[in-house]
Amino acid sequence: MNINYPAEYEIGDIVFTCISAALFGQISAASNCWSNHVGIIIGHNGEDFLVAESRVPLSTITTLSRFIKRSANQRYAIK
């Protein structure tokens, strides 16, 4: 099952999200921006795009759909 997104994305695209944890809220306030977390599209697994991100304690790879679901109100932007 392929996941359909409203636009075509490419490897190297940056995904901006908003994590609702307190520390991330401070990042948003300090930067005066709704976004406080980013990932980068690094591939596709046949069903969904793969996103590399920094997470405590290490960096990881997750699907774009899971990455978006963690964002407050599932808000995201891709550039």
Backbone as a chain_set.jsonl record, in Angstrom:
{"seq": "MNINYPAEYEIGDIVFTCISAALFGQISAASNCWSNHVGIIIGHNGEDFLVAESRVPLSTITTLSRFIKRSANQRYAIK", "coords": {"N": [[0.839, -1.181, 0.0], [0.78, 2.05, -1.02], [1.427, 5.249, 0.329], [-0.33, 8.205, -0.167], [0.625, 11.484, -0.701], [0.096, 15.081, -0.622], [1.815, 16.233, -2.454], [4.677, 15.767, -4.609], [7.608, 14.417, -3.338], [11.171, 14.556, -2.796], [14.341, 12.876, -2.455], [16.413, 14.34, -0.079], [14.793, 16.47, 0.517], [13.7, 18.664, 3.104], [11.974, 18.117, 6.11], [9.793, 19.797, 8.135], [8.597, 19.967, 11.438], [6.516, 20.127, 14.439], [7.177, 19.477, 17.637], [5.525, 18.777, 20.648], [6.608, 18.694, 23.225], [7.985, 20.197, 26.22], [10.697, 21.219, 26.092], [11.051, 21.463, 23.323], [9.098, 23.341, 22.823], [10.287, 25.576, 23.935], [12.32, 25.953, 22.116], [10.839, 26.682, 19.855], [9.766, 29.113, 20.794], [12.097, 30.64, 21.229], [13.113, 30.817, 18.658], [11.103, 32.023, 17.351], [9.272, 30.671, 15.687], [7.002, 28.304, 14.312], [7.904, 25.733, 13.812], [9.989, 23.224, 15.252], [11.518, 21.015, 14.966], [13.293, 18.928, 12.716], [13.657, 16.796, 9.842], [15.164, 14.774, 7.273], [14.385, 13.687, 4.035], [15.386, 10.576, 2.971], [15.002, 8.434, 1.345], [12.867, 5.818, -0.032], [10.684, 3.239, 0.913], [9.107, 1.666, -0.676], [6.545, 1.797, 0.2], [6.348, 4.093, 1.754], [7.915, 7.292, 2.338], [11.238, 7.61, 3.673], [12.605, 9.032, 6.572], [15.355, 10.64, 7.965], [16.368, 11.476, 11.208], [17.357, 13.327, 14.126], [17.265, 11.968, 17.279], [16.835, 11.501, 20.774], [18.518, 8.837, 22.257], [20.106, 8.754, 19.993], [20.559, 9.228, 16.404], [17.998, 8.365, 14.005], [15.985, 6.424, 11.7], [12.835, 6.876, 10.3], [9.457, 6.39, 9.094], [7.867, 8.725, 6.868], [5.148, 9.141, 7.388], [4.884, 8.362, 10.113], [6.625, 10.213, 11.243], [5.292, 12.622, 10.735], [2.931, 12.17, 12.216], [3.794, 12.5, 14.836], [3.988, 15.192, 15.105], [2.644, 18.244, 16.424], [-0.791, 18.585, 16.055], [-0.454, 17.334, 13.673], [0.933, 18.973, 11.955], [3.007, 20.011, 9.329], [5.721, 20.876, 7.123], [7.305, 20.772, 3.973], [10.273, 21.353, 2.322]], "CA": [[0.0, 0.0, 0.0], [1.519, 3.301, -1.113], [0.786, 6.383, 0.985], [-0.416, 9.351, -1.061], [0.827, 12.8, -0.1], [-0.436, 16.112, -1.516], [2.84, 16.713, -3.384], [5.782, 14.846, -4.856], [8.785, 14.757, -2.553], [12.407, 13.999, -3.326], [15.438, 12.668, -1.513], [17.068, 15.603, 0.247], [13.818, 17.441, 1.015], [13.692, 18.855, 4.555], [10.635, 18.036, 6.692], [9.687, 20.614, 9.342], [7.47, 19.592, 12.289], [6.432, 20.795, 15.738], [7.046, 18.546, 18.752], [4.853, 19.53, 21.713], [7.309, 18.602, 24.515], [8.373, 21.508, 26.761], [11.978, 21.679, 25.549], [10.83, 21.873, 21.939], [8.34, 24.593, 22.899], [11.267, 26.643, 24.177], [13.008, 26.174, 20.839], [9.912, 27.466, 19.027], [9.674, 30.473, 21.337], [13.371, 31.335, 21.013], [13.329, 31.041, 17.228], [9.907, 32.701, 16.834], [8.857, 29.849, 14.554], [6.15, 27.188, 14.728], [8.656, 24.488, 13.664], [11.081, 23.061, 16.208], [12.18, 19.734, 14.718], [13.403, 18.666, 11.282], [14.219, 15.553, 9.346], [15.485, 14.851, 5.848], [13.957, 12.508, 3.289], [16.585, 9.88, 2.489], [14.663, 7.324, 0.463], [11.492, 5.323, -0.054], [10.726, 1.793, 1.151], [8.092, 1.012, -1.492], [5.249, 2.197, 0.736], [6.399, 5.425, 2.364], [9.231, 7.926, 2.356], [12.03, 7.406, 4.881], [13.113, 10.296, 7.098], [16.424, 10.568, 8.963], [16.198, 12.535, 12.197], [18.101, 13.225, 15.374], [16.408, 11.692, 18.436], [17.595, 11.096, 21.956], [19.898, 9.276, 22.403], [20.836, 8.65, 18.725], [19.761, 9.506, 15.214], [17.217, 7.21, 13.6], [15.225, 6.533, 10.458], [11.425, 6.563, 10.489], [8.672, 6.707, 7.902], [7.33, 10.082, 6.849], [3.837, 9.159, 8.045], [5.098, 8.351, 11.575], [7.269, 11.482, 11.572], [4.224, 13.63, 10.733], [1.989, 11.878, 13.309], [4.338, 12.999, 16.104], [3.936, 16.653, 15.102], [1.425, 18.823, 17.004], [-1.859, 18.72, 15.058], [0.116, 16.75, 12.456], [1.374, 20.075, 11.092], [4.343, 19.831, 8.772], [6.041, 21.542, 5.863], [8.447, 20.151, 3.304], [10.935, 22.281, 1.384]], "C": [[0.886, 1.247, 0.0], [0.746, 4.411, -0.423], [0.819, 7.561, 0.029], [-0.29, 10.642, -0.277], [0.366, 13.854, -1.098], [0.571, 16.653, -2.53], [3.876, 15.621, -3.589], [6.993, 15.315, -4.06], [9.997, 14.043, -3.124], [13.408, 13.76, -2.202], [16.159, 13.998, -1.331], [16.107, 16.673, 0.723], [13.854, 17.473, 2.54], [12.25, 18.876, 5.038], [10.646, 18.793, 8.017], [8.449, 20.184, 10.117], [7.52, 20.368, 13.596], [6.177, 19.753, 16.824], [6.511, 19.328, 19.95], [5.523, 19.437, 23.084], [7.859, 19.971, 24.915], [9.676, 22.045, 26.172], [11.815, 22.182, 24.114], [10.007, 23.153, 21.869], [9.256, 25.779, 23.13], [12.048, 26.964, 22.904], [12.128, 27.015, 19.923], [9.844, 28.908, 19.488], [10.947, 31.265, 21.042], [13.598, 31.67, 19.543], [12.162, 31.77, 16.566], [9.374, 31.993, 15.582], [8.014, 28.684, 15.059], [6.93, 25.869, 14.711], [9.804, 24.416, 14.668], [11.826, 21.736, 16.032], [12.204, 19.503, 13.209], [13.946, 17.27, 11.024], [14.51, 15.739, 7.871], [15.054, 13.556, 5.172], [15.191, 11.866, 2.661], [16.273, 8.715, 1.55], [13.192, 6.983, 0.535], [11.565, 3.811, 0.098], [9.709, 1.012, 0.324], [6.688, 1.35, -1.045], [5.237, 3.636, 1.208], [7.82, 5.975, 2.249], [9.917, 7.637, 3.686], [12.67, 8.726, 5.275], [14.194, 10.008, 8.132], [16.242, 11.743, 9.909], [17.092, 12.275, 13.397], [17.098, 13.033, 16.5], [17.301, 11.269, 19.582], [17.439, 9.588, 22.121], [20.675, 9.293, 21.082], [19.958, 9.089, 17.564], [19.072, 8.215, 14.785], [16.565, 7.465, 12.252], [13.803, 6.099, 10.759], [10.681, 6.856, 9.197], [8.127, 8.128, 8.01], [5.987, 10.14, 7.565], [3.973, 9.148, 9.566], [5.722, 9.657, 12.045], [6.207, 12.579, 11.682], [3.262, 13.414, 11.898], [2.482, 12.387, 14.656], [4.266, 14.52, 16.207], [2.603, 17.136, 15.673], [0.419, 19.105, 15.888], [-1.437, 18.195, 13.687], [0.506, 17.826, 11.44], [2.795, 19.796, 10.613], [4.491, 20.667, 7.507], [7.26, 20.848, 5.282], [8.977, 21.116, 2.256], [12.085, 21.581, 0.712]], "O": [[1.658, 1.46, 0.935], [-0.472, 4.502, -0.577], [1.869, 7.886, -0.526], [-1.012, 10.864, 0.695], [0.251, 13.567, -2.29], [0.202, 17.458, -3.385], [3.937, 14.661, -2.821], [7.355, 16.49, -4.11], [9.869, 13.052, -3.843], [13.324, 14.371, -1.137], [16.474, 14.688, -2.301], [16.539, 17.685, 1.277], [14.018, 16.439, 3.188], [11.403, 19.558, 4.461], [11.419, 18.465, 8.917], [7.37, 20.048, 9.539], [8.433, 21.157, 13.836], [5.077, 19.208, 16.915], [6.993, 20.425, 20.238], [5.038, 20.056, 24.031], [8.162, 20.801, 24.058], [9.742, 23.214, 25.792], [12.381, 23.211, 23.744], [10.193, 23.961, 20.96], [9.032, 26.861, 22.587], [12.393, 28.119, 22.654], [12.608, 27.953, 19.287], [9.861, 29.827, 18.669], [10.879, 32.429, 20.65], [14.205, 32.692, 19.222], [12.214, 32.095, 15.38], [9.069, 32.623, 14.569], [8.29, 28.137, 16.127], [6.646, 24.978, 15.512], [10.5, 25.403, 14.907], [12.667, 21.379, 16.858], [11.25, 19.842, 12.508], [14.599, 16.661, 11.871], [14.138, 16.756, 7.285], [15.323, 12.464, 5.673], [15.939, 12.509, 1.924], [17.187, 8.082, 1.02], [12.38, 7.733, 1.076], [12.415, 3.167, -0.517], [9.47, -0.167, 0.585], [5.738, 1.21, -1.815], [4.227, 4.327, 1.078], [8.786, 5.23, 2.087], [9.253, 7.443, 4.704], [13.205, 9.449, 4.434], [13.982, 9.229, 9.062], [15.992, 12.868, 9.475], [17.523, 11.148, 13.643], [16.183, 13.84, 16.662], [18.393, 10.741, 19.374], [16.31, 9.099, 22.123], [21.797, 9.798, 21.046], [18.756, 9.297, 17.727], [19.497, 7.118, 15.146], [16.591, 8.581, 11.733], [13.586, 5.071, 11.4], [11.223, 7.504, 8.301], [7.951, 8.659, 9.107], [5.717, 11.104, 8.281], [3.239, 9.864, 10.245], [5.389, 10.155, 13.12], [6.229, 13.374, 12.622], [2.819, 14.385, 12.511], [1.67, 12.678, 15.535], [4.463, 15.075, 17.287], [1.562, 16.521, 15.441], [0.736, 19.775, 14.906], [-2.008, 18.577, 12.665], [0.421, 17.617, 10.23], [3.664, 19.399, 11.388], [3.507, 21.101, 6.908], [8.139, 20.394, 6.015], [8.232, 21.626, 1.419], [12.775, 22.18, -0.113]]}, "num_chains": 1, "name": "protein.A"}
